Short mmCIF file of C-alpha atoms in Angstrom, two decimals:
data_model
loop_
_atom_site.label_atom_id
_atom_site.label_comp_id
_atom_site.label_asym_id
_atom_site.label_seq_id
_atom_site.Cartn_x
_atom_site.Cartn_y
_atom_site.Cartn_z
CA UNK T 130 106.53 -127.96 -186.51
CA UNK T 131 104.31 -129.46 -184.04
CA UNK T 132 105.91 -132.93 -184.19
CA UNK T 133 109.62 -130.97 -183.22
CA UNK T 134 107.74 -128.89 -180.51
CA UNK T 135 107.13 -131.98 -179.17
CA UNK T 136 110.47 -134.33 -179.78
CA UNK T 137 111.73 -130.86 -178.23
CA UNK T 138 109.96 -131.09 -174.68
CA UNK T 139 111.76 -134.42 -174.31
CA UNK T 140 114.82 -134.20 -172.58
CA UNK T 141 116.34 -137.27 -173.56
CA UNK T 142 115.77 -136.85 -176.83
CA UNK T 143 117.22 -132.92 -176.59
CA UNK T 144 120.27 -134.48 -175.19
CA UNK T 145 120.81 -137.44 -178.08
CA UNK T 146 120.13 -134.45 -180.13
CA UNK T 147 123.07 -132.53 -178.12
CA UNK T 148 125.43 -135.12 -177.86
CA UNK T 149 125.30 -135.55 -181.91
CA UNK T 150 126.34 -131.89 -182.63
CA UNK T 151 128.94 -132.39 -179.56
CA UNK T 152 130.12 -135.61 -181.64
CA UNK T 153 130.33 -133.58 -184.72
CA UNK T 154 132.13 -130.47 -183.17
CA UNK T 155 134.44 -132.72 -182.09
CA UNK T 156 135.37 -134.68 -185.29
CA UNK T 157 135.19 -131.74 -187.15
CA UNK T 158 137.81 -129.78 -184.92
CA UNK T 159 140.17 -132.48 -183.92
CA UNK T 160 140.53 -133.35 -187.92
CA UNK T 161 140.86 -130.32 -189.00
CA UNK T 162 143.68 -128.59 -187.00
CA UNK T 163 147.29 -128.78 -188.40
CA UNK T 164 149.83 -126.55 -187.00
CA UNK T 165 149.89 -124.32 -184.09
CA UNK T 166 149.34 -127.22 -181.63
CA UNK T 167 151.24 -127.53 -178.96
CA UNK T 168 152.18 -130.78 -179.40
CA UNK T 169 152.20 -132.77 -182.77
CA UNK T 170 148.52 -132.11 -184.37
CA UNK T 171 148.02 -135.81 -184.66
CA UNK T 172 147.94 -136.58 -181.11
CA UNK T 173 144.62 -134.50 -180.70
CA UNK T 174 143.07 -137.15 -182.54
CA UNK T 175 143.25 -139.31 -179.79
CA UNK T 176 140.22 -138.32 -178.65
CA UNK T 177 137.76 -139.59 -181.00
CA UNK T 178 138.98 -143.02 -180.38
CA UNK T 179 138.95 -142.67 -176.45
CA UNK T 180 135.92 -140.89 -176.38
CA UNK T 181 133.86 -143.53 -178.53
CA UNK T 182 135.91 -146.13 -176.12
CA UNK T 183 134.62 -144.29 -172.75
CA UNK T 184 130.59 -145.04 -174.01
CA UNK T 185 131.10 -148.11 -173.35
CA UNK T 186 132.28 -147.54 -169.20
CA UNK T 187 130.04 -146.90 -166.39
CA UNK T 188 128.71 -143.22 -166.40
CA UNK T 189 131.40 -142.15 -163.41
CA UNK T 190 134.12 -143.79 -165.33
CA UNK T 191 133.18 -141.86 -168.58
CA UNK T 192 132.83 -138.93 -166.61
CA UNK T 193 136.64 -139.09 -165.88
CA UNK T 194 137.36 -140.01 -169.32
CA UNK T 195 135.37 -137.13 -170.94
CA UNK T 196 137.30 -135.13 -167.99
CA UNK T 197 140.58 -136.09 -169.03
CA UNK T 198 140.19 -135.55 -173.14
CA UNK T 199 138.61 -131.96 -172.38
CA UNK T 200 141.70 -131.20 -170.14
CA UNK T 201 144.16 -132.11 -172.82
CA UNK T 202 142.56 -130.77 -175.92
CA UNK T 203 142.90 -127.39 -173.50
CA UNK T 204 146.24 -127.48 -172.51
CA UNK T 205 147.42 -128.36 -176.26
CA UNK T 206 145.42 -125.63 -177.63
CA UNK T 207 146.98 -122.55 -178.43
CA UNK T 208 146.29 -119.16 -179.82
CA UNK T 209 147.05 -120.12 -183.42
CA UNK T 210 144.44 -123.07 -182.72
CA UNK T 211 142.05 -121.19 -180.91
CA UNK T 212 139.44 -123.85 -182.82
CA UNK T 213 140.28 -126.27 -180.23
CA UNK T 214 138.41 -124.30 -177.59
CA UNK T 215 135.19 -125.44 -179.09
CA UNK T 216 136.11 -129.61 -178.81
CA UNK T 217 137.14 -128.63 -175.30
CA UNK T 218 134.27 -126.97 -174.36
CA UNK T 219 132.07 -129.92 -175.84
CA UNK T 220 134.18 -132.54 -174.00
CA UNK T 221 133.36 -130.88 -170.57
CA UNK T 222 129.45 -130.53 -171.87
CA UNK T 223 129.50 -134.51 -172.18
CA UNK T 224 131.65 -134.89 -168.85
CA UNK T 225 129.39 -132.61 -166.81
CA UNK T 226 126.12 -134.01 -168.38
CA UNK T 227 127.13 -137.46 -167.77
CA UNK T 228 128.57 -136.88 -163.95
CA UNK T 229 125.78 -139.08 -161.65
CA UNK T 230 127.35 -136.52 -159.01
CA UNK T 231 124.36 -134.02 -157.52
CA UNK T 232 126.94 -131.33 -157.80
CA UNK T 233 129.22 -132.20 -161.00
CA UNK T 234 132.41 -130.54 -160.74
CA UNK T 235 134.83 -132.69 -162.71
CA UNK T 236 134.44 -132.16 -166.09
CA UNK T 237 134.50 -128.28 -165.66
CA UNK T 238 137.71 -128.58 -162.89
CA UNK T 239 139.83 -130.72 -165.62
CA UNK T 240 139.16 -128.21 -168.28
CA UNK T 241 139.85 -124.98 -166.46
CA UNK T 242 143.26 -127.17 -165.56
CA UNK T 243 143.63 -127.67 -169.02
CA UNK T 244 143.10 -123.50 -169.91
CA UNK T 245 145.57 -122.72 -166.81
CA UNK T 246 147.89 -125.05 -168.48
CA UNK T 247 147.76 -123.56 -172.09
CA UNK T 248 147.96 -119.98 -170.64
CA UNK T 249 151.40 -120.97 -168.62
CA UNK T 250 152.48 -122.58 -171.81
CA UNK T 251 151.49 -119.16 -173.84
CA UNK T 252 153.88 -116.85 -171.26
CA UNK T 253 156.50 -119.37 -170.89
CA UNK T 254 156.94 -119.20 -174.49
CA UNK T 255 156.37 -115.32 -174.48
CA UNK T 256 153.31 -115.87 -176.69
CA UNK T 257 150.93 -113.25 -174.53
CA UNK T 258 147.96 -114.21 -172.61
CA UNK T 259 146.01 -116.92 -174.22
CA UNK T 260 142.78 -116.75 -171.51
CA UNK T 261 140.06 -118.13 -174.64
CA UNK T 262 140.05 -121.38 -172.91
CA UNK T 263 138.88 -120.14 -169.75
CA UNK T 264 135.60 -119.06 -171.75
CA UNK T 265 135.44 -122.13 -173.65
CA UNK T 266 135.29 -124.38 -170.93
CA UNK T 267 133.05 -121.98 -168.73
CA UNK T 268 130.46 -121.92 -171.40
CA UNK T 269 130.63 -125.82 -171.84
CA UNK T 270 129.83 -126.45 -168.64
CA UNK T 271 127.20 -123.60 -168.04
CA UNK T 272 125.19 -125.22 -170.99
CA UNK T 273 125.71 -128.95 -169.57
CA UNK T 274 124.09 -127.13 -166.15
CA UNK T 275 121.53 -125.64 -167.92
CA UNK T 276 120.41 -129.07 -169.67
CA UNK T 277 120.56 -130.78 -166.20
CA UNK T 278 118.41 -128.63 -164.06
CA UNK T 279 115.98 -128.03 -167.23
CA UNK T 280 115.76 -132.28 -167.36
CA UNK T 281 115.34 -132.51 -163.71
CA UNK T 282 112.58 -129.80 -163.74
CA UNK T 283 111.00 -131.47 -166.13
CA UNK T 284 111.12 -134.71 -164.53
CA UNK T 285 109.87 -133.23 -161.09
CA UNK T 286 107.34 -131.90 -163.01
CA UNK T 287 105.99 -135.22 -164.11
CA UNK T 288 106.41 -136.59 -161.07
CA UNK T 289 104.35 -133.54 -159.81
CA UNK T 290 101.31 -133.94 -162.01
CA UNK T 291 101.68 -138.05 -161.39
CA UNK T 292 101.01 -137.18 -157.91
CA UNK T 293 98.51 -134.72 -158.52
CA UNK T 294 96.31 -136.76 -160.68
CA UNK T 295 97.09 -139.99 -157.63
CA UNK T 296 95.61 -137.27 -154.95
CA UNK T 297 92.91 -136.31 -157.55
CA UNK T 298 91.69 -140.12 -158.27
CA UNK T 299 92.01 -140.63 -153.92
CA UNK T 300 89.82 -137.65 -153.48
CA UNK T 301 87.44 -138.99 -155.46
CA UNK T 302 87.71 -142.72 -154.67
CA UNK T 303 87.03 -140.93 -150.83
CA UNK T 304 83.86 -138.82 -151.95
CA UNK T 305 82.44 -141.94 -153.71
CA UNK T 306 82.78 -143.89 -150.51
CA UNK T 307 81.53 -141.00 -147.61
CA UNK T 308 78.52 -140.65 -150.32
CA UNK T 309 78.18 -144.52 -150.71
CA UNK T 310 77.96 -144.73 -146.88
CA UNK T 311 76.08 -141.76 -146.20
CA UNK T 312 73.22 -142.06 -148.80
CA UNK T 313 72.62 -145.92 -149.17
CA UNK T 314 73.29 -146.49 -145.87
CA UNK T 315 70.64 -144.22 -144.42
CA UNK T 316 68.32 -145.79 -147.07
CA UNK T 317 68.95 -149.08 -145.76
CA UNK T 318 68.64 -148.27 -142.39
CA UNK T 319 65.07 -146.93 -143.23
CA UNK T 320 64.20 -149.82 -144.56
CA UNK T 321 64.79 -151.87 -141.55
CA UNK T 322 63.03 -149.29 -139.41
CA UNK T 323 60.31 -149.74 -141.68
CA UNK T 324 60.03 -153.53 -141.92
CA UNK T 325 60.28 -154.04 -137.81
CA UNK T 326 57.45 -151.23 -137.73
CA UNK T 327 55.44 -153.21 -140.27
CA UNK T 328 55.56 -156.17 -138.34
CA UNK T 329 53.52 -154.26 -135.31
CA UNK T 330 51.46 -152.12 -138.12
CA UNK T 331 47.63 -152.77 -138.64
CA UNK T 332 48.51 -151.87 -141.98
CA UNK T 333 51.82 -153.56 -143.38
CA UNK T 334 50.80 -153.08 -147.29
CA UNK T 335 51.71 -149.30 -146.06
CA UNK T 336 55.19 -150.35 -144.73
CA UNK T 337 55.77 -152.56 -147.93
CA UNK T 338 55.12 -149.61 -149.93
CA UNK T 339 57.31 -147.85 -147.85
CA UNK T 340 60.31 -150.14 -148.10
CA UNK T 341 59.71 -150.23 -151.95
CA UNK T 342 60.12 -146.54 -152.34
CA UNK T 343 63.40 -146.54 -150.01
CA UNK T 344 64.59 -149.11 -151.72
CA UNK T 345 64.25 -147.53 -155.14
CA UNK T 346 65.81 -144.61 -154.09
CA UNK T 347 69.08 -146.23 -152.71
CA UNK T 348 69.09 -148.54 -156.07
CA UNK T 349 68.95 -144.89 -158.32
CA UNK T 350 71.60 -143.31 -156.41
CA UNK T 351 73.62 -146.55 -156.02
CA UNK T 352 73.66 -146.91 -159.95
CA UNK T 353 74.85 -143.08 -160.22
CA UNK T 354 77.47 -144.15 -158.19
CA UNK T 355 77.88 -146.80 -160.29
CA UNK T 356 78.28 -145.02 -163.13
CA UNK T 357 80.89 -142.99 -161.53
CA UNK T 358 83.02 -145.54 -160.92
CA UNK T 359 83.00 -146.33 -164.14
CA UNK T 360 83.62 -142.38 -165.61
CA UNK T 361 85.61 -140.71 -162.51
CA UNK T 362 84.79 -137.75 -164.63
CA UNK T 363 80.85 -138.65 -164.42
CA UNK T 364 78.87 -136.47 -161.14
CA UNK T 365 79.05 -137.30 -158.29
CA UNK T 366 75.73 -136.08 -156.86
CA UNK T 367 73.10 -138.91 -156.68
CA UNK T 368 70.08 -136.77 -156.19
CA UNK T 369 68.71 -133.31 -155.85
CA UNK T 370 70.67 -130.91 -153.76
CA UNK T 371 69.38 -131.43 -150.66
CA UNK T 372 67.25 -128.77 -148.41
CA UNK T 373 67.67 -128.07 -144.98
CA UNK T 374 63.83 -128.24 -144.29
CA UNK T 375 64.35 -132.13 -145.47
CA UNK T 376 66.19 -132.90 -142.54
CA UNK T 377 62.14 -132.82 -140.90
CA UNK T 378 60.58 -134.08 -143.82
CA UNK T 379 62.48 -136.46 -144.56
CA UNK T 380 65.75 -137.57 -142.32
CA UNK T 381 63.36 -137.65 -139.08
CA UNK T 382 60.87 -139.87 -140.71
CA UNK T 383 62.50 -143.38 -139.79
CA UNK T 384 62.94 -142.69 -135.61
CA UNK T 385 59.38 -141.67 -135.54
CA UNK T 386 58.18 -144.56 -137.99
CA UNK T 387 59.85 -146.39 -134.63
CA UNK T 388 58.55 -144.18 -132.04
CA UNK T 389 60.97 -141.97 -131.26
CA UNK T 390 59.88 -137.79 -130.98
CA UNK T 391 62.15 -136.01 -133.18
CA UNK T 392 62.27 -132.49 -132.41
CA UNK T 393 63.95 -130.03 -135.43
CA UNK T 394 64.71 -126.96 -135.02
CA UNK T 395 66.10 -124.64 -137.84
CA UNK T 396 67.51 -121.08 -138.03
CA UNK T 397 65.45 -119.76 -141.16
CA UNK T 398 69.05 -117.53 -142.10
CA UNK T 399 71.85 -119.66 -141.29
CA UNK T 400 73.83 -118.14 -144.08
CA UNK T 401 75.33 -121.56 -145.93
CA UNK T 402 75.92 -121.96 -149.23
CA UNK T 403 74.70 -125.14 -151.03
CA UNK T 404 78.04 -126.97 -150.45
CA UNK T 405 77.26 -125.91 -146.77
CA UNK T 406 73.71 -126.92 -146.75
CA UNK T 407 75.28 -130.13 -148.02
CA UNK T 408 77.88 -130.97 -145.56
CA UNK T 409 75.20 -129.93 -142.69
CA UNK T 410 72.53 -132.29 -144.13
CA UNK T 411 75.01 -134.90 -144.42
CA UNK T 412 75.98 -134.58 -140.68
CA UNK T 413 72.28 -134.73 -139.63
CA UNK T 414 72.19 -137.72 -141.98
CA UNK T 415 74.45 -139.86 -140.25
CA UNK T 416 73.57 -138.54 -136.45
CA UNK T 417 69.70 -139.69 -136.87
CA UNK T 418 71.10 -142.95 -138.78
CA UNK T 419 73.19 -143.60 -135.63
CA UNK T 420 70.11 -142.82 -133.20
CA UNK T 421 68.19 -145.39 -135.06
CA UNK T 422 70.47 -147.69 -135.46
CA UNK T 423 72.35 -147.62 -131.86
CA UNK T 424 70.59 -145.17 -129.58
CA UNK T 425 67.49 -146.75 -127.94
CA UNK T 426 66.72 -143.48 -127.95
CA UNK T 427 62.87 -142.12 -127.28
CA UNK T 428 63.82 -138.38 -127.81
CA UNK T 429 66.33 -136.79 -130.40
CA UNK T 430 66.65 -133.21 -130.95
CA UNK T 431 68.29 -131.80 -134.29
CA UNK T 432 68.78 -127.72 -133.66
CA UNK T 433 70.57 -125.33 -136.15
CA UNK T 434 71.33 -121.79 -135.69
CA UNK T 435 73.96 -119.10 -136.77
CA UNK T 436 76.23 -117.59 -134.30
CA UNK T 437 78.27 -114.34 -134.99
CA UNK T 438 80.50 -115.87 -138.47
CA UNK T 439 79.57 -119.88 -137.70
CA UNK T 440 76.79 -122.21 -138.03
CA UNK T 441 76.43 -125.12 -135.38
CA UNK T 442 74.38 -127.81 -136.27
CA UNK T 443 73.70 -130.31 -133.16
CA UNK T 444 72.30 -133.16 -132.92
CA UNK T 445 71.33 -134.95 -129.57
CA UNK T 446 69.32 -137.81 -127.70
CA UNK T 447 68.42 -139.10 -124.96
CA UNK T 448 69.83 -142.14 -125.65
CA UNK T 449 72.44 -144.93 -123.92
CA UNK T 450 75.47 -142.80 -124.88
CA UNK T 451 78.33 -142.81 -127.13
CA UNK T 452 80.23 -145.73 -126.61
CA UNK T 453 83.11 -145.80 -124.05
CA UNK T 454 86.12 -146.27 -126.59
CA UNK T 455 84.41 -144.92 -130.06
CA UNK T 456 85.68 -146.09 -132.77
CA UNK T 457 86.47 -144.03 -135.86
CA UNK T 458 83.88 -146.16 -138.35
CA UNK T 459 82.61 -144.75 -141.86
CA UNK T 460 79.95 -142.55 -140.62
CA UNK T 461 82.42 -140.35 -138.25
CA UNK T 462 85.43 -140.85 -140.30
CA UNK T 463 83.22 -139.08 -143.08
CA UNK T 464 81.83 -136.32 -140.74
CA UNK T 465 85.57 -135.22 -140.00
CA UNK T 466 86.66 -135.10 -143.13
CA UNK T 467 83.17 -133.08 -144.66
CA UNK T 468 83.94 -130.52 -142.02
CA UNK T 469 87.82 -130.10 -142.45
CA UNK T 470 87.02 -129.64 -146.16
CA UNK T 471 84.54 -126.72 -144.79
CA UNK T 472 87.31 -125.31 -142.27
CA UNK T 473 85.18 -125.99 -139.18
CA UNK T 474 85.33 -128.78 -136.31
CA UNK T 475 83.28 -130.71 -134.81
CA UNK T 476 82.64 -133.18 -131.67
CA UNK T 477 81.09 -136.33 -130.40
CA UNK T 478 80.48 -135.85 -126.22
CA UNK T 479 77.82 -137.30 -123.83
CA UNK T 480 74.56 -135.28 -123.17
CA UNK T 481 74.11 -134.27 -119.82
CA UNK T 482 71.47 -136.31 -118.44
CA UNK T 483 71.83 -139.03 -120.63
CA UNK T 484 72.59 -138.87 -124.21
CA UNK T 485 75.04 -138.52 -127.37
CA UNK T 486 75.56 -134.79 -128.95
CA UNK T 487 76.94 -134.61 -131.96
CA UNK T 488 77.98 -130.82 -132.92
CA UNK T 489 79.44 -129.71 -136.08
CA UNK T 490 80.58 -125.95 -136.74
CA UNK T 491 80.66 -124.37 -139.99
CA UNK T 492 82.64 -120.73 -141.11
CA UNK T 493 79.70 -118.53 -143.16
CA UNK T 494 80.16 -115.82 -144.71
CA UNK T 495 79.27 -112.03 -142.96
CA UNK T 496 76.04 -110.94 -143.84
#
């Protein structure tokens, strides 16, 4: 039962599967009849032969051909061979099914020709009103709709979950690459800081240790990462949720290792959640990377504090600037995009005085 659940959710093979019985009820109907034809019973078999013929035509071609054999099996019908209804209304079932047209019209049109036909035949002959036709073609071509749109809907729905899983696999080809940049790169960039500081140190075994931990670190996360790329399914996360009290601890550590103050100021309630805490520790991340990387900065100030239903992180220094044409690189690309997930916004501007300010704003929830 399973297996024909299955062969059943296939259109194509529902419609081999119709087209057979059609086949059949065809045969079965145009052999049969004898008398009460409206023309010599033998010519109705002319449709088995012109029918298997029309498979062999292009599907707009067969179409016509289908067309044409439903509308004559109509007409010739008559109330003593009300059987024929049946081959007509499988006829316009193949016709309609078969139309490439958006909108197929001409299998059902030649039929309901054919039933007008047979009825003006029927009270020209003073045989009463023979309307069975008119049903038999109707419900031929309501069940060749019905198989249409239920094979499109299933194809769009393919298509649908094709492009959902595409989006899904982007998403997280774009998470492994914000968190590639994000968390190696800072790691990296510490371990410059800490190698030109070691060079001026009276103690360089303490920057070499130094180094060696950072360096550890981004070679634990990098083969998490790693592993993800190897199991999308596999976490993301390469370490510990982060805390916002690291951002001192922790993120501030490489501008003073190279001499810059780093002032951090924290609002003890700031009412994120961890995916929150996340984004804003990422943010802080990147800003401090950038002041030690580009700033030439001796002051940077990193201040976070709720206001009414948002959270603003900002991060500033008293550095050369933001460049005169910024360029979207990694680091901002993957700010923007951490804070549209979150529903905030965010900006890069000059500092009065002399500067960059990065500011990122965050939605939290009412206390």
């Amino acid at each position: 039962m399973t297996g024909i659940r299955e062969r059943l959710r296939d259109p194509e093979r529902v419609r081999r599967l119709a087209y057979g019985a059609v086949g059949l009820i065809i045969a079965a109907v145009v052999t049969t009849v004898e008398d009460g034809v409206s023309v010599p019973a033998g010519w109705a078999w002319l449709v088995l032969p012109v029918g298997l013929g029309a498979t062999a035509l292009r599907p707009r071609y067969r179409t016509l051909v289908f067309a044409v054999c439903a509308g004559f099996v109509a007409v010739v019908s008559t109330g003593e061979s009300v059987q024929l209804g049946l081959a007509a209304a499988a006829l316009v079932f193949v016709s309609v099914c078969e139309d490439p047209a958006r909108h197929p019209w001409l299998g059902w049109a030649a039929g309901l020709v054919g039933a007008v036909g047979a009825l003006a035949t029927a009270l020209l002959h003073e045989r009463g009103l023979y309307e069975q036709p008119f049903f038999f073609v109707t419900a031929g071509y309501l069940l060749a709709i019905l198989l249409r749109s239920w094979s499109r809907g299933y194809a769009l729905t393919r298509e649908t979950d094709d492009l959902r899983g595409q989006a899904a696999w982007l998403e997280q080809r774009t998470n492994l690459a914000r968190e590639l940049h994000d968390v190696v790169g800072h790691h990296v960039t510490a371990m410059v800081v800490q190698a030109e500081a070691g060079q001026l140190s009276a103690d360089p075994g303490a920057a070499l240790r130094a180094i060696a931990g950072s360096g550890r670190t981004a070679l634990s996360e990098l083969d998490t990462l790693v592993v993800h790329l190897r199991d999308p399914n596999a976490s993301i996360a390469v370490s510990a949720p982060p805390r916002l009290s690291d951002i001192d601890e922790l993120l501030a550590q490489p501008l003073r290792q190279q001499g810059v103050t780093v002032r951090v100021q924290l609002d003890p309630e700031p009412g994120l959640d961890e995916i929150g805490v996340l984004t804003f520790y990422r943010i802080a991340q990147e800003a401090l990377t950038n002041v030690a990387r580009h700033a030439k900065a001796t002051a940077a100030w990193v201040e976070l504090v709720r206001i009414g239903d948002h959270a603003r992180l900002r991060v500033s220094d008293d550095g050369i600037g933001p460049p005169r044409t910024p360029t979207s690189g990694s680091g901002l690309l993957g700010i923007g995009e951490r804070v549209s997930a979150r529903g905030g916004s965010w900006e890069l501007s000059q500092r009065p005085g002399g500067g960059t300010v990065v500011q990122a704003n965050l939605p939290v929830a009412n206390p």
